CSV table of C-alpha atoms and ligand atoms in Angstrom, one decimal:
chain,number,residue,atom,x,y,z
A,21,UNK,CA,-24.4,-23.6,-19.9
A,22,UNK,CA,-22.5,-21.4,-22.1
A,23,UNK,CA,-23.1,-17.7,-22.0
A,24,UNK,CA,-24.3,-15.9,-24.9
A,25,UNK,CA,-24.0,-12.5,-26.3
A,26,UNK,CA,-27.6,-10.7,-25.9
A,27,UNK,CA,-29.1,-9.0,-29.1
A,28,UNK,CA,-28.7,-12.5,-31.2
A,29,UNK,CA,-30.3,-14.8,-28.2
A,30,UNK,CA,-33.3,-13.2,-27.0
A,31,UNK,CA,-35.6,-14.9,-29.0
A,32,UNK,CA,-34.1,-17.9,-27.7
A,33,UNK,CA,-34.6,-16.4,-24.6
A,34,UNK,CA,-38.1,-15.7,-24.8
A,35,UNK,CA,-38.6,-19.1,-26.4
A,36,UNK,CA,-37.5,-20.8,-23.2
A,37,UNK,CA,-39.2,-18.3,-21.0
A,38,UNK,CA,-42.6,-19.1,-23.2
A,39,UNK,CA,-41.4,-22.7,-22.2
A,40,UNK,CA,-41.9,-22.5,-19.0
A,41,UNK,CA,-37.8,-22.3,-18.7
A,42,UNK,CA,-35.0,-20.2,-16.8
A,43,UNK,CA,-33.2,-17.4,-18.4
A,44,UNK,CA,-30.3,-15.4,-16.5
A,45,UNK,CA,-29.9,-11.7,-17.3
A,46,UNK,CA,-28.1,-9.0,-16.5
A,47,UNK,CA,-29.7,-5.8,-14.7
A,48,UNK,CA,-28.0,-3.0,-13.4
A,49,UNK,CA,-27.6,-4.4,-9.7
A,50,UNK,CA,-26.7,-7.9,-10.4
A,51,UNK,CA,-27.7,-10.4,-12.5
A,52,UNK,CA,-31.0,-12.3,-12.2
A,53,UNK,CA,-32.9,-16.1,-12.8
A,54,UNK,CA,-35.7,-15.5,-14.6
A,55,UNK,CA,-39.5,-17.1,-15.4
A,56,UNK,CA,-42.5,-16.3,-16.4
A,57,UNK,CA,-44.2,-15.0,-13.3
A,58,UNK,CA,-47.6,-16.2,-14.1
A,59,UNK,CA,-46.4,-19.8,-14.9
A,60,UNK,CA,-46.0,-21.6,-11.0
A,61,UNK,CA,-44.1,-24.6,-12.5
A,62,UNK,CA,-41.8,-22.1,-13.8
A,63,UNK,CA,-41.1,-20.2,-10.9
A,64,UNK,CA,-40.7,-23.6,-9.0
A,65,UNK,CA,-37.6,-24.4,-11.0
A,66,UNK,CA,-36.0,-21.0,-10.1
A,67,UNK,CA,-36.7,-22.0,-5.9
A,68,UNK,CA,-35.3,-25.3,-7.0
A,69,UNK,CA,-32.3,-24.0,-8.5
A,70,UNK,CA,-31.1,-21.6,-6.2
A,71,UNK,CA,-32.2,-24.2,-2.9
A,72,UNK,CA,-34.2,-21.1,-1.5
A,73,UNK,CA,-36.7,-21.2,0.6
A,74,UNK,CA,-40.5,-21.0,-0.3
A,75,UNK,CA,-41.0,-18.6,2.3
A,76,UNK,CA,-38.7,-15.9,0.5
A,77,UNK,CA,-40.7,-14.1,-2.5
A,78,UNK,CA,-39.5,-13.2,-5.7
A,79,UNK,CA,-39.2,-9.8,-7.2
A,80,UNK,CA,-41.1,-9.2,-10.6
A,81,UNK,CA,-39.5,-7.7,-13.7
A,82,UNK,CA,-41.4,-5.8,-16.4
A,83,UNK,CA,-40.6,-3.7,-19.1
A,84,UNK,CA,-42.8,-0.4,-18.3
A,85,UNK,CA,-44.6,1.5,-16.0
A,86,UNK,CA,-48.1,0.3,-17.7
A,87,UNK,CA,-47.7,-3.3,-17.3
A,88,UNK,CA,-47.8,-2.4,-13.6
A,89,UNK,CA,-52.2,-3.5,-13.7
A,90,UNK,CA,-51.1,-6.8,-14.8
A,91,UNK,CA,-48.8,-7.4,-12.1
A,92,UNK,CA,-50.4,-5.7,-8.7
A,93,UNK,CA,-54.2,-4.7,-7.7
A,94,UNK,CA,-53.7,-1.2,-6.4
A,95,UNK,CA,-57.6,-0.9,-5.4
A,96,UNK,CA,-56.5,-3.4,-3.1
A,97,UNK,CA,-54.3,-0.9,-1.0
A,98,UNK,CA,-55.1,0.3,2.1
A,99,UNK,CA,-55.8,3.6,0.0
A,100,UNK,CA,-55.6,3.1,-3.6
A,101,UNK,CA,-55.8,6.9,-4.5
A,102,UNK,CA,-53.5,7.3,-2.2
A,103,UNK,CA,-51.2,4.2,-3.1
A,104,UNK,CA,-51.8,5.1,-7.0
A,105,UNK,CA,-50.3,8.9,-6.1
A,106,UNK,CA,-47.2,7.7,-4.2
A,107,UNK,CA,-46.1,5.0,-7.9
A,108,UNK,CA,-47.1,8.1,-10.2
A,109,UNK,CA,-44.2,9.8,-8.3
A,110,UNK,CA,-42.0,6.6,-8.0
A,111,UNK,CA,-42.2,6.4,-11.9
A,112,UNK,CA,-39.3,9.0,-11.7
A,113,UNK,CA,-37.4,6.6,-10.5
A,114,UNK,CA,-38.0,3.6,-13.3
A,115,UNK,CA,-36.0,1.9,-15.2
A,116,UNK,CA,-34.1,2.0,-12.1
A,117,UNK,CA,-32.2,-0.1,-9.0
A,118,UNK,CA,-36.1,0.2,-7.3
A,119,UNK,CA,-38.5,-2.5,-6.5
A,120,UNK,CA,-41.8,-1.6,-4.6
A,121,UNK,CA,-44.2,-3.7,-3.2
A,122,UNK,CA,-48.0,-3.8,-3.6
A,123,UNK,CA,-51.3,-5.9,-3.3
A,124,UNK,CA,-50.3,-8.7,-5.9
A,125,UNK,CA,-52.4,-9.5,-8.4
A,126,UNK,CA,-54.3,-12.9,-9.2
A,127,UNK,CA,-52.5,-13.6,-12.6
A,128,UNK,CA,-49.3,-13.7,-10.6
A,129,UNK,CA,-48.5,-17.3,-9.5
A,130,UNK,CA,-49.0,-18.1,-5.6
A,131,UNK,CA,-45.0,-19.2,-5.4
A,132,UNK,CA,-43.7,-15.5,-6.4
A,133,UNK,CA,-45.6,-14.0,-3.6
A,134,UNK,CA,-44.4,-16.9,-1.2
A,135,UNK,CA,-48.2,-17.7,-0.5
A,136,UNK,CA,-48.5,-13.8,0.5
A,137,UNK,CA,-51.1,-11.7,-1.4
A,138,UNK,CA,-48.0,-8.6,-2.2
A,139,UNK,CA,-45.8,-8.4,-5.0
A,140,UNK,CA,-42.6,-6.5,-5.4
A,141,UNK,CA,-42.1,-4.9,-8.9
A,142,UNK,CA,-39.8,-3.2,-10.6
A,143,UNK,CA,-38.5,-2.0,-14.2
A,144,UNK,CA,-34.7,-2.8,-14.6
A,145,UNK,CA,-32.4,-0.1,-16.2
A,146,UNK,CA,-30.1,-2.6,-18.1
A,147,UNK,CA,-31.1,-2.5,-21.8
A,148,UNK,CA,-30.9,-6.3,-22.2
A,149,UNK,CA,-32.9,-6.8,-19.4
A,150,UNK,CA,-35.1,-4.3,-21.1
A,151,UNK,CA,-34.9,-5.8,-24.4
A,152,UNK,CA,-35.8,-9.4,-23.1
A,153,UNK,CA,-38.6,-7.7,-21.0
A,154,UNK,CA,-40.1,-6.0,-23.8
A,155,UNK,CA,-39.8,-9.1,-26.3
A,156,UNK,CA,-41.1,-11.8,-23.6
A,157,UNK,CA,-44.0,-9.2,-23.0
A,158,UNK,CA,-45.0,-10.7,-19.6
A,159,UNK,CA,-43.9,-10.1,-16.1
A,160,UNK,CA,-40.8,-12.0,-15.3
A,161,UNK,CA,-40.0,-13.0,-11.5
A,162,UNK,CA,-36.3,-13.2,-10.9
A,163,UNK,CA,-34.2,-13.6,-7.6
A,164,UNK,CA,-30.5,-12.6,-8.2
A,165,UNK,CA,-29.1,-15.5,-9.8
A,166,UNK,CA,-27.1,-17.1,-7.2
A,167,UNK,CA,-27.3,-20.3,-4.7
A,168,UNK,CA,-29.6,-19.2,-1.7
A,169,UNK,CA,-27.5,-16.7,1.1
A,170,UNK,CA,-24.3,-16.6,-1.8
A,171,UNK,CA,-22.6,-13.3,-2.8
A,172,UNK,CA,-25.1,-12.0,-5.9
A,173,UNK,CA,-23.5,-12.5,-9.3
A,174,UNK,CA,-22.2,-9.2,-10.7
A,175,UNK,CA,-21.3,-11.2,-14.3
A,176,UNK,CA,-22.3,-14.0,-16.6
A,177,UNK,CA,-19.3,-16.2,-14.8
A,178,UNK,CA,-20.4,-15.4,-11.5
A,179,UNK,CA,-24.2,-17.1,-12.4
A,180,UNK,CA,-22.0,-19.9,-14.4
A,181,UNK,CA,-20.0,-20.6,-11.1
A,182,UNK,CA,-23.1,-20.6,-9.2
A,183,UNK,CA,-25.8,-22.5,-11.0
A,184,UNK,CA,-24.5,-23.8,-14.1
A,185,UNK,CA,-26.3,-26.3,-15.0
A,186,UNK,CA,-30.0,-25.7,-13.8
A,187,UNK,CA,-29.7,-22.3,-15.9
A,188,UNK,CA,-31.8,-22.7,-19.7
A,189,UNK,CA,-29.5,-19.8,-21.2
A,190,UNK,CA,-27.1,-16.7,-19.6
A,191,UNK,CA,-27.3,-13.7,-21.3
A,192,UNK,CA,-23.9,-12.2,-21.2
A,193,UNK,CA,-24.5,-8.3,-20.8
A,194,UNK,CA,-21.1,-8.0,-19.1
A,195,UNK,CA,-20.3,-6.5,-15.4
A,196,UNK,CA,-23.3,-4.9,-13.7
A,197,UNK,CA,-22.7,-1.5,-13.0
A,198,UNK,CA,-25.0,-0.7,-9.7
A,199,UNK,CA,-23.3,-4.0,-8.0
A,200,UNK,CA,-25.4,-4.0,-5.4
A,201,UNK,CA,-29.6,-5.6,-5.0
A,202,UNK,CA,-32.5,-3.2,-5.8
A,203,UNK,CA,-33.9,-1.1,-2.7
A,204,UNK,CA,-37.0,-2.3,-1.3
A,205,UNK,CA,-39.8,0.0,-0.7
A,206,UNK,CA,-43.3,-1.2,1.0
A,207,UNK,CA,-46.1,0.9,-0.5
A,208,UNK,CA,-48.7,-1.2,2.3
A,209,UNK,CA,-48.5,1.2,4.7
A,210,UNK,CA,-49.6,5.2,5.4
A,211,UNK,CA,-45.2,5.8,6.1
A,212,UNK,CA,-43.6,3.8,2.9
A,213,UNK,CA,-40.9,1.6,4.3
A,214,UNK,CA,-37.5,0.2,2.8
A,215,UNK,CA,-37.1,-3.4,3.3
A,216,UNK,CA,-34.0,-3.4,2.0
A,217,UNK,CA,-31.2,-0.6,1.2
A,218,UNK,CA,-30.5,-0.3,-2.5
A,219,UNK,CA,-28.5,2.3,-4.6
A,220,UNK,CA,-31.7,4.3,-4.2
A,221,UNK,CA,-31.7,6.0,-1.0
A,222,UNK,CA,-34.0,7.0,1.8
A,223,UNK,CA,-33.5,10.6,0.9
A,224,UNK,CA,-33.9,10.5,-2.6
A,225,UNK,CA,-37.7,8.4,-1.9
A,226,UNK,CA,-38.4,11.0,0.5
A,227,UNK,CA,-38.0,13.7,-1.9
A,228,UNK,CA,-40.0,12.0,-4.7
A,229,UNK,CA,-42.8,10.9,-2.4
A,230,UNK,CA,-42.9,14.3,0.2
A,231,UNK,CA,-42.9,12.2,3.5
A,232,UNK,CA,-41.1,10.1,5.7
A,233,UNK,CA,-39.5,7.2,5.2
A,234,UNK,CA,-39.7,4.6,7.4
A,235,UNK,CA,-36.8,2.3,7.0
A,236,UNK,CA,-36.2,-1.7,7.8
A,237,UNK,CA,-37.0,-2.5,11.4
A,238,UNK,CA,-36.2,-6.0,12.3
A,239,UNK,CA,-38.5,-5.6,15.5
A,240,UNK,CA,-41.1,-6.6,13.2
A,241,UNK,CA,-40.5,-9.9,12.9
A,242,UNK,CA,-40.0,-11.5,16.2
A,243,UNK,CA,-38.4,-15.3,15.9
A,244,UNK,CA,-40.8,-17.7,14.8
A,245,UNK,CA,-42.8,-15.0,13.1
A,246,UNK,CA,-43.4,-14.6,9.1
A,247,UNK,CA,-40.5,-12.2,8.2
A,248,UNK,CA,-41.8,-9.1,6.6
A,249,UNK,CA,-39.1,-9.5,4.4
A,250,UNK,CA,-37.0,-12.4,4.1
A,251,UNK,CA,-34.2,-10.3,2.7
A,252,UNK,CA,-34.3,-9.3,6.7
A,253,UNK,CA,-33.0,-12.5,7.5
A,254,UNK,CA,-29.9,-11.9,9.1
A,255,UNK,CA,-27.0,-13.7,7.5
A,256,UNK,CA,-27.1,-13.3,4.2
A,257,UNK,CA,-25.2,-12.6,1.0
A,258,UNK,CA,-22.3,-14.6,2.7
A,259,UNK,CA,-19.1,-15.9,1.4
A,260,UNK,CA,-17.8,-19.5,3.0
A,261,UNK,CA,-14.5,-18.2,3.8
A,262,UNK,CA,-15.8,-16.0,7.4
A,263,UNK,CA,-15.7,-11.8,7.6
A,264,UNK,CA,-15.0,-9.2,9.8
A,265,UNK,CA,-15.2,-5.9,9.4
A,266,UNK,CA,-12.7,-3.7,10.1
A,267,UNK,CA,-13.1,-1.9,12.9
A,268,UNK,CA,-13.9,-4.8,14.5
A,269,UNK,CA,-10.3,-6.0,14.3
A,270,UNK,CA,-8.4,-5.2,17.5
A,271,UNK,CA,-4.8,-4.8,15.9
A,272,UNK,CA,-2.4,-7.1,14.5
A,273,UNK,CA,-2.0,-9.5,17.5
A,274,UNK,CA,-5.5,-10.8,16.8
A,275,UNK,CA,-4.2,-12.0,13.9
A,276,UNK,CA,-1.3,-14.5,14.5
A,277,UNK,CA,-0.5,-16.6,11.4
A,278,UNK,CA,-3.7,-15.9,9.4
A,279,UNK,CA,-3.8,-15.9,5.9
A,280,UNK,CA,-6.4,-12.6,5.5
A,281,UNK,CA,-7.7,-11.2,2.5
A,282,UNK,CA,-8.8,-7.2,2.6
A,283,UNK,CA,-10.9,-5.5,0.9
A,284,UNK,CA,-10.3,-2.0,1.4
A,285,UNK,CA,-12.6,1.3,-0.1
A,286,UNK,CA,-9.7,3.8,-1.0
A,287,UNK,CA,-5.6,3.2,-0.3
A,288,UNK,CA,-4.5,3.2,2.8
A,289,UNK,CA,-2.6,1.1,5.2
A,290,UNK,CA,-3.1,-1.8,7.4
A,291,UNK,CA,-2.3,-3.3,10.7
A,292,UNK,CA,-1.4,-6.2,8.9
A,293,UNK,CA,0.2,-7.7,5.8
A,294,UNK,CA,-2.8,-9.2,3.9
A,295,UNK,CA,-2.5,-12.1,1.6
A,296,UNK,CA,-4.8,-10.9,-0.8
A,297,UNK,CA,-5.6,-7.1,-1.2
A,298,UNK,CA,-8.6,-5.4,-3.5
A,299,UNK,CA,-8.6,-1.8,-3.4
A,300,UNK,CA,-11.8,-0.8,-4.6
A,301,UNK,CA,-11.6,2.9,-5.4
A,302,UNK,CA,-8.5,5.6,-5.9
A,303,UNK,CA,-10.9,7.8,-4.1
A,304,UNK,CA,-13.6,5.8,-1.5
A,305,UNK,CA,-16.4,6.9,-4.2
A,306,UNK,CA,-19.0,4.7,-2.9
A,307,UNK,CA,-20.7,4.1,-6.0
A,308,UNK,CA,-17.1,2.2,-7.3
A,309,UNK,CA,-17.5,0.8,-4.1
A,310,UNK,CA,-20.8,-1.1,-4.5
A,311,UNK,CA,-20.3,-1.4,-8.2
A,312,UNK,CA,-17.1,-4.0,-7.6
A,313,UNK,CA,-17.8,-4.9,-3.6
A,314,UNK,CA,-19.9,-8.4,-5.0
A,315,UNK,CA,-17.0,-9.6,-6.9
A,316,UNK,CA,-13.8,-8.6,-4.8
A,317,UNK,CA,-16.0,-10.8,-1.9
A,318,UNK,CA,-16.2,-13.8,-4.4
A,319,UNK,CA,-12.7,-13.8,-5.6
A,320,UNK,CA,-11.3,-13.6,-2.0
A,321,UNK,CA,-13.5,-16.2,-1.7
A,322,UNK,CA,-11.5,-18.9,-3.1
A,323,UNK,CA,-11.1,-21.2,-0.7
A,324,UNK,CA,-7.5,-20.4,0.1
A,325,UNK,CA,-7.9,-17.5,3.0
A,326,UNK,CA,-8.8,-18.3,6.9
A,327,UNK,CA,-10.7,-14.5,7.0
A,328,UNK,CA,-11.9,-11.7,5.1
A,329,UNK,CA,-11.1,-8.7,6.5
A,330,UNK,CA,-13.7,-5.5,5.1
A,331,UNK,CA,-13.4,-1.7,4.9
A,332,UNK,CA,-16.4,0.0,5.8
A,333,UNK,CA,-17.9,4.0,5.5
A,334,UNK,CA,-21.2,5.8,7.4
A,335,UNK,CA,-23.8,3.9,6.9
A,336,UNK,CA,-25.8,6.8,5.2
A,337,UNK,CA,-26.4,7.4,1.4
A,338,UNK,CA,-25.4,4.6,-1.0
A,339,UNK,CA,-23.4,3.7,2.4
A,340,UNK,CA,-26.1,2.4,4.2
A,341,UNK,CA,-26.4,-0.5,1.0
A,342,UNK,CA,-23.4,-1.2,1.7
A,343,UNK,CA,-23.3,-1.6,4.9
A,344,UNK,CA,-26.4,-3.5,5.2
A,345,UNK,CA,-24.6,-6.3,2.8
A,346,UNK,CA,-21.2,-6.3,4.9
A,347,UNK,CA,-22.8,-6.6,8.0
A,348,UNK,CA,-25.1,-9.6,7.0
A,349,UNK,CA,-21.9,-10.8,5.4
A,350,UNK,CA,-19.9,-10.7,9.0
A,351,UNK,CA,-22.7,-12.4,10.3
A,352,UNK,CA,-21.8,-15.9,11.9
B,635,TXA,O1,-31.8,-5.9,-7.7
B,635,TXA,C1,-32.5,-6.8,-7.5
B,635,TXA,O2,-33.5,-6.6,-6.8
B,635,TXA,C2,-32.3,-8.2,-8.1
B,635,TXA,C3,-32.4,-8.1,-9.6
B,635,TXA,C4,-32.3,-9.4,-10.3
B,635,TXA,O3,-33.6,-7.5,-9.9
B,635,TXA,N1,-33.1,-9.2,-7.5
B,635,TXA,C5,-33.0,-9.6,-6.2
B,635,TXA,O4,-33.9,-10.5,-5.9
B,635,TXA,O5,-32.2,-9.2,-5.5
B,635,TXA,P1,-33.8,-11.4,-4.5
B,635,TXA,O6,-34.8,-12.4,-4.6
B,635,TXA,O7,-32.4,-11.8,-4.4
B,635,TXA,O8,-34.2,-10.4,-3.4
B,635,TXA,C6,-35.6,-10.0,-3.4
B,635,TXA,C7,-35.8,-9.3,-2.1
B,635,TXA,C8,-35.8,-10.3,-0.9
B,635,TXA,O9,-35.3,-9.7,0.2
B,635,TXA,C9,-37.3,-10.6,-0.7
B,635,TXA,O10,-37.6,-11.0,0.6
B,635,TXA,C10,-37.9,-9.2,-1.0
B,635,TXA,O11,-37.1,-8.7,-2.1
B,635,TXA,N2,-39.3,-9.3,-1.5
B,635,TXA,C11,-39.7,-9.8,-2.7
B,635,TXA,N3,-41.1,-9.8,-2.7
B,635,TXA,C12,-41.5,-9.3,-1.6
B,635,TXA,C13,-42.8,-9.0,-1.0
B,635,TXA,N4,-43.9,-9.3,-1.7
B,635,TXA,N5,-42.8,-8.4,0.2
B,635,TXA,C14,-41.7,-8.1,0.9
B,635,TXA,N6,-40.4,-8.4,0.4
B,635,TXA,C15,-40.3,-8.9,-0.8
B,636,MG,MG1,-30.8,-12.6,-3.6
């Protein structure tokens, strides 16, 4: 499927969507697969597409902060005034790279929640997301539009190379500029909790909100268990070709005849000749970092390297995002 420049093909878009089809689209973190939330064949085909599992549920997009009601039951919290306070503040945050999750409500098909009663929303910042959004009118679920455990797509060729085929229509809204997955925050408890480490950070919620936050803690999900987030899973967001992160690396003897691809955060030099080198930022700035980190992982990716060799920064800040995806990446 051929990608298509935005403002001209969202009604198209919205006609599919109506359809009970698939829609890509770009957001600010990476691109997503999109259906009508309320619409369970729908949001079969996008489990179908990607080959994930039913167990992992889907985030849901809308458009603004009222259409929250028609996505999650707030009363349902374990204190709705409470609960009701902590989004008022969040709102700050929206359209942004945040998705928080909350008692789901009915109208929201089964599959999105993964057979769970919660929801995770959250209003995109990308104004063709936006536009779509606003134009469908509905909530829209979307999982980043790649194969299950792949690198997320960062551009329109990315979801091409990925799903092709299976996708109704890509909207083309060029390279996304966050780079890296929303941050997942859990509204289900007294301390909210991040699932997962997005461009929004720990300090910024605990500013907005006034407490603690608690952050992911595997602990919780002992083998066997329900996960309490899938996106916990360990391996994940994994190119074929294998990684290792840098420090890891114990000089250039460990090395002998390897063709290695590098991916380093700011200039500097190596213990080794690399194949392949991707420089990511004159400076380290982590937010170039994140922004370009998806696609220097798929284009080393190629199928001609034996190992990807990564750079990597304190896990604090926009760092601990990034992090989070490397490690899962070197993950074996
Ligand atoms: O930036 C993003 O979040 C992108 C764009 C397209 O919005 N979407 C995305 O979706 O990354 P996906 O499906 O690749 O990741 C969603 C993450 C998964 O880790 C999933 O387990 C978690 O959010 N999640 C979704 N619903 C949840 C729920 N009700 N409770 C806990 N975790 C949930
Ligand atoms: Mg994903």
């Amino acid at each position: 499927m051929d990608a298509k420049v935005p403002s001209s093909a969202i009604p198209e878009a919205v006609q599919i969507l109506q359809h009970g089809g698939l829609v890509a689209f770009p957001t600010e973190t990476v691109y997503g697969l999109g259906a009508d939330a309320r619409n369970a064949a729908a949001v079969r085909k996008i489990f179908a597409a990607k080959g994930r599992p039913a167990s992992n549920p889907l985030i849901v997009h809308i458009a603004s902060f009222s259409q929250i009601a028609s996505c999650a039951e707030i009363g349902r919290s374990f204190s709705p005034k409470l609960v009701g306070d902590r989004l008022n503040k969040l709102s700050a945050l929206w359209p942004g790279p945040l998705s928080v999750v909350l008692p789901a409500h009915p109208s929201i098909a089964q599959e999105v929640c993964a057979g769970g009663s919660t929801v995770a929303v959250r209003i995109p910042r990308h104004p063709v997301a936006l536009e779509l959004l606003q134009a469908f009118g509905g909530p829209v679920a979307a999982p980043s539009a790649n194969p299950s455990n792949y690198v997320s797509p960062t551009t329109a060729s990315h979801v091409r190379e990925g799903l092709g085929s299976s996708v109704g229509l890509i909207l083309d809204g060029g390279p996304c500029h966050v780079g890296l997955e929303s941050t997942v925050l859990s509204l289900l408890e007294q301390t909210p909790r991040v699932l997962r480490p997005g461009a929004v950070t720990r300090a910024e919620l605990s500013l907005v909100l006034g407490c603690e936050i608690a952050g992911p803690s595997p602990g919780d999900a002992p083998s066997g268990a329900p996960l309490l987030s899938p996106g916990l899973l360990e391996k994940h967001y994994s190119p074929r070709t294998p990684v290792v992160l840098l420090p890891a690396l114990s000089g250039a003897s460990a090395l002998p005849q390897q063709r290695i691809g590098a991916i380093l955060f700011s200039p500097r030099r190596l213990p080794f000749a690399p194949t392949a080198l991707k420089i990511l930022s004159p400076s380290g700035d982590l937010a170039a970092v994140a922004a370009q980190l998806f696609a220097a992982l798929r284009e080393l990716d190629d199928g001609s390297l034996d190992l990807i060799v990564a750079d990597t920064c304190e896990p604090a800040g926009l760092g601990e995002a990034i992090m989070d995806r490397l490690l899962r990446a070197s993950r074996r």
